[in-house]
Structure formats: structure tokens, C-alpha cells
Amino acid sequence: MASRYAQVYAGWRADPERFWAEAAGAIDWISPPTRIFAPEEGVYGRWFVDGVCNTCFNAVDRHVASGRADQKALVYDSPITGKKKSFTYGELKDEVVALAAVLRAQGVEKGDRVIIYMPMVPEAVFAMLACARLGAVHSVVFGGFAARELATRIDDSRPRVIVSASCGVEPGRVVAYKPLLDGAIEAAAHKPEACVILQRPEQTCELTPGRDVDLAEAVAAAKAAGAGVECVPVAATDPLYVLYTSGTTGQPKGVVRDNGGHMVALKWTMENEFGVRPGEVFWAASDVGWVVGHSYIVYAPLLHGCTTIVFEGKPVGTPDAGTFWRVIAEHGAVALFTAPTAFRAIKGQDPKGEFIGRYDLSRFRTLFLAGERADPETIKWAEARLGVPVIDHWWQTETGYPISHNPVGLGQLPVKYGSPAVPMPGYDVRVLDDAGHEVPAGTLGNVVIKLPLPPGCLPTLWNADERFRSAYLSEFPGYYKTADAGYIDEDNYLFIMARTDDIINVAGHRLSTGAMEEVVAEHPDVAECAVVGMQDGMKGQIPLGFVVLNAGVAREPAEIEKEVIALVRDKIGPVAAFKSVVTVKRLPKTRSGKILRGTMQKMADRETWSMPATIDDPAILDEIGSALHGKGIGG
Ligand code: COA
Ligand code: AMP
């Protein structure tokens, strides 16, 4: 069957407001919007300005009311703890209402912020939905971030309450959350009024008297008391959540997501882009701490009446490289969404895909990959072994759902390896040169999106309109800067090649090398430093630090390197995967003093590089070369 993509995209282009008004019809509004787009509102306009709604109602209550009460809403599958549990939509509603009652008892009201610092357990999802029910704004912080990252987010979002757990479980170790939580609260200037803590049997923690509430006890008490919490009406433009993402400094950016546009857009993507129907099982193997988790573990599948899977484990080692296939088979998933790095990990351990044949994957239709560039080799491996379409799509925390995709729901387009296919309705994607002129097809440049951004994309950064303008809108007036470099070919297929800023992508996780440099520079023996992203066969990229020691430091460089590594792990978290540091005499710089990070990265990656014309002292590159050589890195 021919794809309807071209026709649907043309329909959006011809009349975007009509397109989104129609899509909005799939949402239950308390008061439907009469104005679809208001260009005069917000930084670049706002969607559905006079609509009134509640996201929790659309994700939970309306399915209970419309005959899905006994359908599974959420399956928790945790090979790392050996636990499995499922919740129907009816049960999900009970859990969410009870937790909303607990939060309300702690003073949480519409507009208040709640930080959720949790491992991949169902309670994390309940907490998100409970906030949505109350009209409160959640901010989920990934469990792999350390206390300081949490503290920065506490100070920026100023939560009334934090929901957390006693621990997370990683292969071979239990991660105690309580010391991280306490450390963060101590370091932060803002203090939450209460913490609601899930005690996990793998490692419980002492609750802080007067501040901490036991989540399970409080939820049980709320249920016993029959506490009911109705969905609080919010404006479509009210924030649903703030999700912090790496910026170019240690201060992360608080990406704001509103209620109305987010629901409309996500609901539309499920059927049209992902080709999934209500009642089917959709699995995004990510973490609720990332945008993929927000959109495709929690909100989109639930808004669509699907069953979602909360998976607490890894693609390999929990217990083996067959875990993904076991989960798909056991729960009947029709689609899996993950990052290419997960497949590289599986392929590394099971190159022939022998585990795949041991499971019944007859219901599995599509594999979706995003979060980082999908290398053609990985896609071909997955296609050949799984026998289903493997679909690469491209988006960012800021947009919340795919910018470009191969929309299997509208009819799959031909796959071009290395390309996340074509722009989705809502997105007018262009490639500009540095002066802001559009470049011909096939020419590499800055990938931008013509304003306005579609519903669901960030309207601004939390309490930071000016930072939003300067980070995204000012360089190319009239466009949103994605900070990705790439090109569009003659068939309108997009190719994303690299970031134009200092963000690196480590195992599908977005990290700022600038933030790492800030931490490395804190070491008392470090005079100067640079962090670059170096290629890695499994994780895509990993950080590599260069340090110049203070004059007169007599200690062994190896010892200092170890301390620098520990410092980054302690301040940013293990997720930074910062494990390589090279001590050098000097850093290569331009005559104006700019560190030549790009050249050092090319040397580490054994790519051909040319002597930058502006270099101050070419001899330094020889020193860098031999220092890398000494560590067995680069050529
Ligand atoms: N809490 C605490 N620590 C965490 C954590 C969490 N939620 N998540 C990761 N970490 C730790 C890991 O234990 C690891 O610590 P270590 O240095 O002691 O080994 C470190 O952070 C790096 O984690 P990760 O990048 O996940 O690497 P890994 O070696 O543990 O696993 C993969 C590699 C490829 C299996 C894993 O990255 C993966 O499953 N990736 C899928 C990608 C993904 O989900 N992307 C999200 C966007 S779609
Ligand atoms: P995040 O905000 O964490 O989702 O990271 C977004 C960034 O990841 C993008 O700006 C890209 O640099 C990269 N990215 C995400 N998906 C893809 C993809 N399919 N292909 C190439 N890069 C991608």
C-alpha cells in the first residue's frame, strides 16, 4: 500500500491550524480550544490557548470510563530484581489517585513543582501521573545523576516535595539514593517541605523525621481512607513538566512541556507514526529520567490506551542478551523503541542473534531506534535477525516527539540507511549555512526548524525566556536551532551527522562536555582542561579528558587522573561514563586563545586532521599525539 505520508504532510503545510484542530479532536477536553494557535502569546506563539484539560484524565480516567478498566495499562518487568507485576487501567487509577492524595496532604497544589528521583519502578509513573492529576509540575531526575546535578535541579525548579526511593539496582551493585538525596538537599539553597520515599527491599533507608514520608504506608492509608482526588482542570498552556537537559554549561536547561499541545501531538504520533493501535502493547526500553521515557513509556502509550512496559534491567547481563526478546514475547509487545547502543551491546554478546530464535516474536512488528545516530551496520543486523522493519527517527528533549521519522502508521517509506527519513507534520526542517542561507540538497549545514514549533514542543525554558531565545532562536532569526548538523538529500530525507555544540551522546544519553570541564577544573592540581567526545564501538561516544597540571605539581599524573575521574563520577554521576583522562603539557589553542577541541577529538578518533591555520603553536599537537599514544588512544 502506498504511503499516505506525502498527502498528510502536504495537508499540514496547507493549513497547520486545521491539521492540529483535527488532531485535538482525539483528546477529551474539559473545555475545547476555540483558538488553535495564538502567535502573539509566549515567545513564539502558543497552541490551544483557551483549551482546558487534564493530562491524567486522558491517560487514565477516560480509559477506565470507556471500557479499558480491566486491560493492562502498565507491566513492570524487572529482571534485575526478579520481580514482575502488572496494573490494569482500573488499578492504575487507584494507585494514581492514592498517591495524588498523599502529595496533596503534603501541600502539593496546582502549579507546584515535584521532583521525582526514582529508579524504573511503577511508582515513578504513578508519581508523574499523580502530579498531572493535581495540575502540579513534575521534574523527573535520572537516577544515574549524582547529588550535585540533583541539587542544581532543586534550586532551579524549587519543588515543594520530592518523591524518591531508598535505592536503585544496577548490575552488581545497589545504588543507595538516600545519601544522594540528602546530599542534594543539603547543597541546595531551596529546601523541599517533604520527601515521599519508596522503601525497596533491596536496601531500605532511614527516613528523616519531620521531613520524610514512607510512600507505601501513606498510599495504603490514603486507600484505606477512600481518599478521592479529582483531576484538576488546567489550561492547555499550563506546564505539565520540566525536564532538565544538558546545555553548554553546568547549568542544565529546564525544558518546559505544556499539557494540551503535548497530549494532542503524542496521541497523533502513536497511530500515524508508530503504527500502534489502542489496546496493543508498546515498549520503550528507556528510563523515565529521559524524554523518551516521559513520552513513550508514560504519556503517549497511556494517552493512546495501550499497555506500556516499565523495564528495570539492561539489554545485556540481566541475565543475558536474550532479555529484550523474552520481554517482547512474554508481554506480547508489538513494538520496541530503544537506542542503537542497546543493539550494539546485544550484538556484541550475541553476534549471530541466537537468543532471538528462542522466543515467540510473532506479534512483534516494528523496531524503532532513536536517541543517537543509528549506524547502518546495526540497523542491518537488526533487520536481518528480527525480520521486521527497523525505523530510525530523530528528535530531542526539546521537541518531545519525532521531528523526522519513517511513519509506518501512514505507510512505510523506503529506508535509506543512515537517515531518520523525512520531516513529520508540524516540522518544516531546513538546512542553513552559518550565515543563515539555505544550502542546496546534499550540502552539510545547520539543521533548523521554521517557527512556530508545533504543539508539544517546548514553549520556553523554565523561568528563562531570555535563555530560550538566546540558546535556540537568536542565531537564525525565524528558526529554531536544533544544534545538529546534517543535510537533506534530493528525496527530502534528512541525515543527522553531528552536534554543532559541545553536547556528546554517550550510550544514547545526552551529556555536556562543558559541564564535565567545569568539574575537572575544580581539581586543585588542574590548571586547564578540555573534554571531547571520542568514538566508542558500543556507546557511540565516550568522554575523553585532557588536563594540564598546575606548575610545580610533583604528584604522579596517574594518581591525579584517577582523582579527576572520581570527581566527575561524584559530581555528575556514573552516567557520564567519564573514564579516560590524559595529562598533557599544554592544550592546543588558536591565536585568540580558543582551545582546539575538534582537532584533539579527531586525533583521538584516528581521523585525518589538518593543522588549523589559526593554531598558536603547532608543536603542541605533537605533544598531544604522543600523550594519546602513551595511553593507547588515537594514532
Ligand atoms: N542509577 C544509577 N546508576 C546508573 C543508572 C541509574 N539509573 N543508569 C546507569 N547507571 C550507571 C551504570 O551502572 C554505569 O555505572 P558503572 O560505570 O559503574 O558501570 C554507568 O552509569 C554508565 O551507565 P550506562 O551508560 O547505562 O552503561 P552500562 O555500561 O551500564 O550499559 C548499555 C551500557 C548500552 C547496556 C546501556 O547504556 C543501555 O542500555 N543503553 C540503552 C540506551 C538508553 O536507554 N538510552 C536512553 C535514551 S533512548
Ligand atoms: P536528547 O535530547 O537526549 O533526546 O538528545 C537529542 C540529540 O540526540 C539530538 O539533537 C541528536 O544530536 C541526537 N539524536 C537523537 N536521535 C537521533 C537520530 N535518530 N540520529 C542521529 N542523532 C540523533
XYZ file of C-alpha atoms and ligand atoms in Angstrom:
706
model
C 0.000 0.000 0.000
C 1.325 3.428 -0.939
C 2.250 5.656 1.968
C -0.146 8.482 2.826
C 2.794 10.480 4.163
C 3.131 12.953 1.269
C -0.565 13.726 1.284
C -0.757 14.137 5.070
C 2.364 16.300 5.218
C 1.043 18.481 2.375
C -2.264 18.779 4.229
C -0.445 20.040 7.319
C 1.579 22.539 5.244
C -1.521 23.875 3.529
C -3.338 24.556 6.793
C -1.451 23.812 10.011
C -4.190 25.115 12.283
C -6.773 22.910 10.663
C -4.437 19.923 10.934
C -3.895 20.446 14.666
C -7.539 21.292 15.319
C -8.447 17.914 13.861
C -5.760 16.153 15.892
C -7.066 17.892 19.023
C -10.357 16.101 18.486
C -8.751 12.897 19.766
C -8.357 14.423 23.244
C -11.079 14.811 25.890
C -11.120 18.485 26.813
C -12.843 19.978 29.827
C -13.312 22.987 27.587
C -12.131 22.532 23.994
C -9.873 25.171 22.487
C -11.506 27.674 20.184
C -8.173 29.291 19.273
C -5.749 26.800 17.805
C -2.660 28.995 17.573
C -2.059 32.403 19.119
C 1.048 33.932 17.517
C 1.087 36.869 19.916
C 1.384 34.694 23.036
C 4.564 33.329 24.602
C 7.977 33.550 22.994
C 6.990 32.362 19.511
C 3.225 31.782 19.941
C 1.208 29.238 21.922
C -1.109 26.403 20.942
C -4.683 25.774 22.110
C -4.588 28.872 24.336
C -8.148 28.752 25.673
C -8.381 24.959 25.990
C -8.864 23.481 29.456
C -7.878 19.882 30.125
C -6.159 17.373 32.394
C -3.447 15.027 31.153
C -4.029 12.367 33.828
C -7.703 12.229 32.898
C -6.781 11.492 29.290
C -4.084 8.972 30.182
C -6.027 7.096 32.839
C -9.596 8.008 33.792
C -11.081 8.141 30.354
C -9.901 4.632 29.544
C -11.415 3.333 32.773
C -14.682 5.003 31.834
C -14.640 3.731 28.269
C -14.216 0.002 28.850
C -10.483 -0.452 29.414
C -10.676 -0.754 33.218
C -9.578 -4.404 33.080
C -6.989 -4.007 30.335
C -3.383 -3.969 31.445
C -2.107 -0.408 31.488
C 1.361 -0.999 32.893
C 3.562 -4.065 33.090
C 6.569 -3.883 35.391
C 9.283 -6.338 34.426
C 12.463 -6.182 36.460
C 14.996 -8.885 35.631
C 17.481 -7.097 37.827
C 15.396 -7.680 40.965
C 13.496 -10.740 39.709
C 10.121 -9.004 40.028
C 7.147 -8.739 37.705
C 3.808 -7.095 38.268
C 1.053 -5.609 36.162
C -1.631 -2.991 36.716
C -4.890 -2.669 34.813
C -6.177 0.786 33.940
C -8.557 0.448 36.886
C -5.683 -0.401 39.232
C -3.530 2.325 37.750
C -6.231 4.836 38.552
C -6.420 3.619 42.166
C -2.647 3.944 42.570
C -2.503 7.371 40.986
C -5.439 8.722 42.981
C -3.932 7.444 46.235
C -0.516 8.933 45.509
C -2.149 12.203 44.448
C -3.910 12.230 47.818
C -0.558 11.679 49.547
C 1.044 14.537 47.635
C -1.900 16.818 48.310
C -1.636 16.002 52.013
C 1.941 17.264 51.769
C 0.652 20.547 50.390
C 1.094 19.978 46.666
C -1.352 22.072 44.636
C -1.749 23.165 41.029
C 1.412 24.804 39.723
C 3.668 23.450 42.497
C 6.757 21.549 41.397
C 7.529 17.991 42.472
C 10.892 16.391 41.760
C 10.809 12.654 41.074
C 14.180 10.949 41.614
C 13.397 7.299 41.112
C 14.607 4.085 39.556
C 12.497 2.290 36.952
C 9.645 1.223 39.199
C 5.892 1.649 38.648
C 5.748 4.210 41.470
C 7.776 6.583 39.286
C 4.994 6.506 36.705
C 2.295 6.792 39.374
C 4.062 9.852 40.745
C 4.209 11.529 37.326
C 0.535 10.890 36.720
C -0.384 11.955 40.269
C 1.286 15.309 39.622
C -0.564 15.629 36.331
C -3.809 14.871 38.158
C -3.181 17.675 40.637
C -2.051 20.132 37.966
C 1.367 20.079 39.656
C 4.536 20.219 37.553
C 6.817 17.212 37.796
C 10.511 17.217 37.150
C 11.993 13.753 36.865
C 15.725 13.472 37.532
C 17.518 10.435 36.095
C 18.787 8.081 38.809
C 22.292 7.946 37.312
C 22.893 11.616 38.166
C 24.733 12.457 41.359
C 23.796 14.765 44.218
C 25.112 17.938 42.667
C 23.085 17.524 39.494
C 20.040 16.907 41.656
C 20.829 19.988 43.744
C 21.036 22.190 40.626
C 17.598 20.973 39.586
C 16.183 21.521 43.076
C 17.376 25.115 43.037
C 16.057 25.812 39.578
C 12.642 24.164 39.891
C 12.109 24.844 43.638
C 9.976 21.758 44.371
C 7.537 21.629 47.277
C 8.003 17.861 47.535
C 10.498 15.270 46.270
C 9.411 11.707 45.537
C 12.288 9.247 45.733
C 13.248 5.702 46.642
C 15.646 4.077 49.047
C 17.732 2.657 46.209
C 18.214 1.789 42.590
C 19.655 -1.501 41.400
C 22.452 -1.631 38.833
C 24.267 -4.784 37.718
C 26.433 -5.921 40.609
C 25.579 -3.068 42.943
C 22.763 -1.415 44.802
C 22.763 2.368 44.466
C 21.656 3.969 47.724
C 19.580 7.004 46.755
C 19.052 8.414 50.233
C 22.603 9.763 50.719
C 22.403 11.341 47.265
C 19.031 12.866 48.074
C 20.178 14.158 51.461
C 23.405 15.477 49.971
C 21.494 17.300 47.255
C 19.029 18.860 49.668
C 21.873 19.928 51.893
C 23.737 21.503 48.972
C 20.683 23.231 47.543
C 19.590 26.674 48.704
C 15.940 25.723 48.254
C 14.595 23.120 50.693
C 11.590 20.961 49.838
C 8.945 20.678 52.551
C 8.724 16.901 52.393
C 10.169 13.806 50.723
C 7.982 10.825 49.934
C 10.222 7.769 49.886
C 9.609 4.320 48.443
C 11.343 1.750 50.635
C 12.702 -1.005 48.411
C 13.556 -4.391 49.932
C 16.946 -4.476 48.156
C 18.117 -1.741 50.553
C 15.918 0.295 52.841
C 16.943 3.616 54.315
C 16.360 5.625 57.464
C 13.668 8.207 56.986
C 14.461 11.726 58.153
C 11.991 12.564 60.930
C 9.759 15.524 60.224
C 10.611 15.505 56.526
C 10.260 12.046 55.046
C 7.087 10.098 54.466
C 7.007 6.368 53.700
C 5.369 6.149 50.274
C 3.823 2.696 50.631
C 2.423 3.402 54.093
C 0.977 6.743 53.053
C -0.561 5.260 49.903
C -2.087 2.393 51.901
C -3.538 4.879 54.391
C -4.968 7.016 51.575
C -6.578 3.938 50.027
C -7.984 2.822 53.370
C -9.443 6.271 53.930
C -11.036 6.125 50.477
C -9.393 9.396 49.576
C -10.556 10.617 46.172
C -8.757 13.212 44.118
C -10.479 14.557 41.045
C -8.497 15.691 38.033
C -7.716 19.387 38.428
C -8.599 21.471 35.338
C -5.542 23.195 33.869
C -5.050 25.495 30.909
C -3.690 23.738 27.831
C -0.709 26.069 28.130
C -0.035 25.281 31.798
C 3.145 23.274 32.325
C 2.856 19.520 32.760
C 6.522 19.009 33.443
C 10.019 20.435 33.373
C 12.754 18.087 32.189
C 16.327 19.237 32.543
C 18.691 18.502 29.717
C 22.332 19.214 29.104
C 23.212 22.655 27.917
C 26.605 24.082 27.127
C 27.371 24.857 30.759
C 26.974 23.077 34.072
C 23.574 24.758 34.396
C 21.130 22.385 32.684
C 18.218 23.737 30.676
C 14.725 23.233 32.064
C 12.679 22.170 29.057
C 9.036 23.051 29.683
C 6.240 20.867 28.342
C 2.664 22.078 28.398
C -0.477 19.980 28.836
C -2.670 20.495 25.785
C -0.248 20.538 22.867
C 1.709 17.652 24.359
C -1.347 15.405 24.526
C -2.512 16.280 21.030
C 0.881 15.691 19.455
C 1.791 12.480 21.300
C -1.589 10.896 20.686
C -1.251 11.658 16.969
C 2.177 10.059 16.749
C 1.123 6.709 18.204
C -1.155 5.679 15.388
C 0.240 7.693 12.485
C 3.974 7.493 13.135
C 4.417 4.359 15.243
C 1.524 2.449 13.697
C 0.249 1.204 17.039
C -3.410 0.774 17.930
C -5.156 1.259 21.285
C -5.087 -1.959 23.305
C -1.708 -3.065 21.912
C 1.479 -3.418 23.935
C 4.120 -0.771 23.279
C 7.543 -0.965 24.855
C 10.085 1.816 25.093
C 13.220 0.391 26.723
C 14.481 3.659 28.113
C 14.249 5.324 31.517
C 11.631 7.724 32.842
C 14.514 10.108 33.551
C 14.901 10.813 29.829
C 12.492 12.359 27.377
C 11.971 9.023 25.628
C 10.705 7.693 28.940
C 8.398 10.654 29.505
C 6.895 10.497 26.044
C 6.965 6.825 25.089
C 6.984 4.896 28.357
C 4.437 7.083 30.096
C 2.359 9.601 28.214
C 1.939 8.509 24.582
C 1.096 4.826 25.186
C -1.277 5.666 28.026
C -2.960 8.518 26.166
C -3.495 6.025 23.360
C -4.954 3.286 25.586
C -2.005 0.932 25.066
C -0.224 -1.269 27.587
C 3.196 0.111 28.446
C 6.176 -1.765 29.884
C 8.358 -0.437 32.695
C 11.564 -2.430 32.304
C 14.190 -2.348 35.027
C 17.206 -4.013 33.518
C 19.791 -3.773 30.777
C 19.829 -5.211 27.272
C 22.699 -7.499 28.281
C 23.682 -9.070 31.573
C 20.212 -9.154 33.134
C 20.664 -12.035 32.774
C 21.698 -12.317 29.109
C 21.439 -10.853 25.621
C 18.026 -12.504 25.167
C 16.209 -10.361 27.756
C 14.681 -8.000 25.199
C 13.235 -10.913 23.225
C 11.915 -12.532 26.383
C 10.107 -9.341 27.373
C 8.637 -8.849 23.895
C 7.428 -12.445 23.754
C 6.124 -12.643 27.296
C 4.121 -9.436 27.192
C 3.167 -9.504 23.521
C 4.802 -6.221 22.569
C 4.081 -5.138 19.004
C 6.825 -2.512 19.009
C 10.102 -1.835 20.761
C 11.675 1.592 20.955
C 15.265 1.806 22.147
C 18.637 3.369 21.420
C 21.045 1.861 18.884
C 23.606 1.408 21.669
C 21.370 -1.246 23.239
C 21.541 -3.182 19.975
C 25.274 -2.764 19.710
C 25.512 -4.211 23.230
C 23.295 -7.173 22.282
C 25.139 -7.740 19.016
C 28.441 -7.698 20.876
C 27.344 -10.569 23.105
C 25.194 -12.496 20.658
C 26.587 -11.683 17.204
C 24.548 -14.333 15.449
C 21.341 -13.379 17.242
C 20.954 -16.889 18.594
C 18.796 -15.812 21.522
C 16.212 -14.383 19.146
C 15.140 -17.782 17.850
C 14.312 -18.986 21.361
C 11.321 -16.668 21.741
C 7.967 -16.271 20.042
C 8.158 -12.860 18.444
C 5.144 -13.384 16.193
C 3.309 -10.317 17.488
C 6.342 -8.051 17.179
C 6.003 -5.719 14.167
C 8.491 -2.859 14.360
C 11.739 -1.810 15.974
C 12.183 1.935 16.482
C 15.603 3.420 17.155
C 16.415 6.951 18.315
C 18.494 8.940 20.746
C 21.694 8.858 18.724
C 22.796 8.221 15.173
C 21.782 4.726 14.087
C 24.742 3.243 12.279
C 23.723 1.296 9.151
C 25.521 -1.827 10.341
C 23.403 -2.033 13.487
C 20.193 -1.436 11.535
C 21.068 -4.136 9.004
C 21.960 -6.594 11.756
C 18.631 -5.994 13.498
C 16.648 -6.200 10.254
C 18.258 -9.464 9.250
C 17.928 -11.117 12.648
C 14.462 -9.875 13.599
C 12.805 -9.814 10.181
C 10.840 -6.644 10.989
C 11.243 -3.043 9.769
C 13.866 -1.121 11.720
C 12.920 2.529 11.863
C 15.354 5.293 12.757
C 13.818 8.566 13.869
C 15.272 11.817 15.105
C 14.177 14.178 17.826
C 15.284 15.935 21.001
C 14.241 16.544 24.583
C 13.106 19.965 23.416
C 10.593 18.656 20.869
C 9.298 15.717 22.915
C 8.435 13.576 19.873
C 9.885 12.837 16.453
C 10.919 15.648 14.150
C 11.744 13.254 11.339
C 10.590 9.686 11.041
C 9.564 6.964 8.682
C 5.874 6.958 9.598
C 4.892 3.306 9.453
C 1.378 4.222 10.574
C 0.835 6.250 7.418
C 2.573 3.590 5.346
C 6.285 2.933 5.453
C 8.561 4.819 3.079
C 11.710 3.230 1.659
C 14.508 3.024 4.231
C 17.734 4.882 3.499
C 20.419 3.639 5.837
C 21.874 6.413 7.963
C 18.808 8.623 7.587
C 15.959 9.115 10.067
C 13.800 9.684 6.954
C 11.526 12.667 6.418
C 10.042 15.588 8.371
C 6.825 14.909 10.212
C 3.763 17.161 10.025
C 4.405 20.189 12.224
C 8.048 20.400 11.249
C 9.395 22.496 8.401
C 13.034 21.404 8.530
C 15.691 23.391 6.672
C 19.473 23.323 6.449
C 21.249 26.687 6.654
C 24.845 27.782 6.306
C 26.433 29.750 9.140
C 25.229 32.995 7.597
C 21.653 31.730 7.676
C 21.213 30.990 3.951
C 19.567 27.777 2.840
C 22.025 25.353 1.278
C 21.382 23.091 -1.737
C 20.329 19.448 -1.289
C 23.181 17.255 -0.143
C 25.118 20.099 1.495
C 26.007 19.869 5.169
C 24.805 22.708 7.375
C 22.869 23.726 10.484
C 19.603 21.843 10.817
C 16.847 24.248 11.857
C 13.065 24.206 12.144
C 10.978 27.068 10.834
C 8.961 28.731 13.604
C 6.479 28.219 15.059
C 7.337 24.880 16.564
C 4.337 22.525 16.567
C 2.204 21.693 19.619
C 4.043 19.792 22.366
C 7.470 21.288 21.678
C 8.975 23.446 24.377
C 7.339 26.879 24.557
C 10.280 28.140 26.610
C 12.807 27.151 29.295
C 11.707 27.110 32.916
C 11.824 30.697 34.204
C 14.270 31.560 31.441
C 12.631 33.091 28.350
C 15.787 35.008 27.545
C 17.997 31.918 27.721
C 15.484 30.147 25.482
C 15.733 32.958 22.919
C 19.491 33.176 23.011
C 20.128 29.418 23.013
C 17.676 28.462 20.280
C 16.121 31.369 18.407
C 18.579 34.212 18.016
C 21.260 32.726 15.760
C 18.907 32.063 12.843
C 16.007 34.531 13.121
C 12.670 32.889 12.355
C 14.036 29.410 13.032
C 14.616 27.085 15.969
C 18.224 25.897 16.057
C 18.440 22.160 16.721
C 22.235 22.337 17.261
C 22.528 19.319 14.983
C 24.467 19.431 11.749
C 23.263 17.464 8.762
C 21.894 17.581 5.264
C 18.724 16.907 3.315
C 19.036 14.849 0.145
C 17.179 15.231 -3.120
C 14.345 12.985 -1.848
C 13.873 15.178 1.227
C 15.479 12.566 3.516
C 17.386 14.060 6.405
C 20.824 12.911 7.545
C 21.936 13.960 11.030
C 25.710 13.911 11.272
C 26.901 15.669 14.443
C 26.132 18.256 17.079
C 27.236 21.812 16.471
C 27.733 22.453 20.184
C 29.654 20.651 22.920
C 26.978 18.049 23.604
C 28.047 14.425 23.247
C 25.894 11.357 23.086
C 27.054 8.552 25.374
C 25.032 5.330 25.135
C 22.059 7.393 23.945
C 22.453 9.732 26.913
C 22.910 13.405 26.189
C 25.798 14.939 28.118
C 27.614 18.237 28.104
C 31.400 18.199 27.813
C 31.309 21.796 29.055
C 29.687 20.633 32.287
C 32.391 17.961 32.658
C 35.116 20.545 32.080
C 33.660 22.662 34.870
C 34.019 19.715 37.253
C 37.501 18.678 36.077
C 38.696 22.265 36.541
C 37.684 22.051 40.196
C 40.503 19.611 40.935
C 43.128 21.601 42.872
C 46.034 20.310 40.745
C 44.393 21.031 37.393
C 45.379 24.267 35.693
C 43.442 23.813 32.477
C 41.371 21.143 30.841
C 39.319 20.116 27.833
C 36.807 17.309 27.400
C 35.913 15.903 23.987
C 33.720 13.059 22.763
C 35.695 10.109 21.445
C 34.196 7.347 19.307
C 33.248 4.133 21.068
C 32.128 0.919 19.432
C 29.322 0.279 21.902
C 28.321 3.597 23.424
C 28.731 5.654 20.254
C 30.777 8.262 22.070
C 32.563 8.437 25.402
C 34.179 11.450 27.041
C 37.929 11.925 26.986
C 39.516 14.488 29.269
C 42.787 16.360 28.721
C 44.339 18.001 31.770
C 47.236 20.372 32.206
C 48.561 20.293 35.747
C 49.497 23.339 37.784
C 53.181 24.284 37.641
C 55.109 22.644 40.442
C 52.729 19.726 40.991
C 55.025 16.871 41.900
C 52.446 14.098 42.296
C 52.140 11.251 39.826
C 49.839 12.243 36.931
C 48.196 8.793 37.061
C 47.067 9.452 40.608
C 45.610 12.822 39.697
C 43.890 11.329 36.661
C 42.162 8.799 38.924
C 41.007 11.581 41.229
C 39.672 13.579 38.308
C 37.677 10.546 37.153
C 36.285 10.042 40.647
C 35.391 13.729 40.860
C 33.266 13.624 37.716
C 31.558 10.435 38.878
C 30.873 12.058 42.223
C 29.641 15.404 40.913
C 27.840 14.489 37.699
C 27.210 10.794 38.203
C 28.210 7.407 36.805
C 26.087 8.036 33.721
C 28.775 10.422 32.440
C 30.924 7.320 31.774
C 33.965 9.544 32.255
C 36.813 7.049 32.476
C 39.681 8.363 30.332
C 41.967 11.241 31.205
C 45.242 12.186 29.540
C 47.719 14.532 31.184
C 49.348 16.880 28.684
C 51.866 19.680 28.985
C 49.791 22.251 27.150
C 46.491 22.485 25.289
C 46.487 23.440 21.616
C 44.866 26.815 21.065
C 44.154 29.321 18.364
C 45.993 32.613 18.460
C 42.900 34.119 20.097
C 43.089 31.504 22.862
C 40.289 29.133 21.784
C 41.052 25.512 22.672
C 41.179 23.323 19.543
C 38.884 20.604 20.859
C 37.859 19.464 17.375
C 41.431 18.674 16.388
C 42.072 16.750 19.608
C 38.882 14.752 19.074
C 39.964 13.868 15.521
C 43.346 12.739 16.811
C 41.718 10.544 19.451
C 39.405 9.078 16.808
C 42.274 8.419 14.384
C 40.541 10.627 11.828
C 42.555 12.604 9.346
C 43.074 16.110 10.587
C 44.795 19.135 9.197
C 46.816 21.712 11.020
C 44.404 24.552 11.901
C 45.587 27.722 10.177
C 44.952 29.743 13.321
C 46.944 27.497 15.664
C 49.207 29.332 18.042
C 51.908 26.687 18.446
C 51.806 23.627 16.128
C 54.298 21.715 18.293
C 51.598 21.220 20.922
C 49.751 18.824 18.632
C 52.802 16.561 18.579
C 52.753 16.553 22.373
C 49.043 15.661 22.352
C 49.712 12.892 19.825
C 52.361 11.288 21.973
C 50.316 11.641 25.168
C 47.400 9.867 23.446
C 49.762 7.267 22.078
C 51.059 6.658 25.597
C 47.517 5.771 26.660
C 46.864 3.622 23.616
C 44.358 6.158 22.247
C 44.356 7.529 18.721
C 47.076 7.211 16.138
N 21.155 4.753 38.519
C 22.426 4.652 38.930
N 23.468 4.390 38.107
C 23.184 4.239 36.803
C 21.879 4.343 36.295
C 20.833 4.616 37.211
N 19.574 4.752 36.819
N 21.918 4.140 34.970
C 23.197 3.911 34.637
N 23.953 3.970 35.747
C 25.393 3.739 35.832
C 25.758 2.361 35.349
O 25.659 1.416 36.379
C 27.189 2.548 34.883
O 27.988 2.553 36.038
P 29.465 1.903 36.050
O 30.350 2.982 35.487
O 29.707 1.648 37.492
O 29.428 0.677 35.213
C 27.202 3.979 34.345
O 26.069 4.641 34.959
C 27.039 4.080 32.850
O 25.776 3.515 32.522
P 25.321 3.115 31.059
O 25.639 4.220 30.121
O 23.914 2.659 31.112
O 26.315 1.967 30.687
P 26.319 0.448 31.043
O 27.697 0.019 30.732
O 25.763 0.172 32.398
O 25.312 -0.170 29.967
C 24.195 -0.172 27.849
C 25.503 0.031 28.588
C 24.395 0.039 26.369
C 23.707 -1.560 28.121
C 23.201 0.844 28.386
O 23.724 2.134 28.238
C 21.853 0.829 27.737
O 21.021 0.003 27.965
N 21.562 1.807 26.938
C 20.264 1.938 26.321
C 20.135 3.335 25.938
C 19.034 4.079 26.567
O 18.260 3.603 27.347
N 19.001 5.339 26.177
C 18.028 6.271 26.640
C 17.529 7.121 25.542
S 16.532 6.179 24.385
P 18.040 14.080 23.630
O 17.612 15.478 23.872
O 18.683 13.439 24.797
O 16.924 13.253 23.048
O 19.181 14.141 22.536
C 18.911 14.746 21.310
C 20.086 14.633 20.406
O 20.412 13.262 20.182
C 19.825 15.200 19.038
O 19.981 16.597 18.989
C 20.822 14.447 18.195
O 22.091 15.014 18.310
C 20.838 13.075 18.839
N 19.896 12.177 18.162
C 18.704 11.763 18.609
N 18.140 10.900 17.735
C 18.983 10.783 16.700
C 18.961 10.044 15.448
N 17.954 9.242 15.135
N 20.019 10.185 14.620
C 21.054 10.993 14.938
N 21.124 11.698 16.078
C 20.113 11.597 16.955
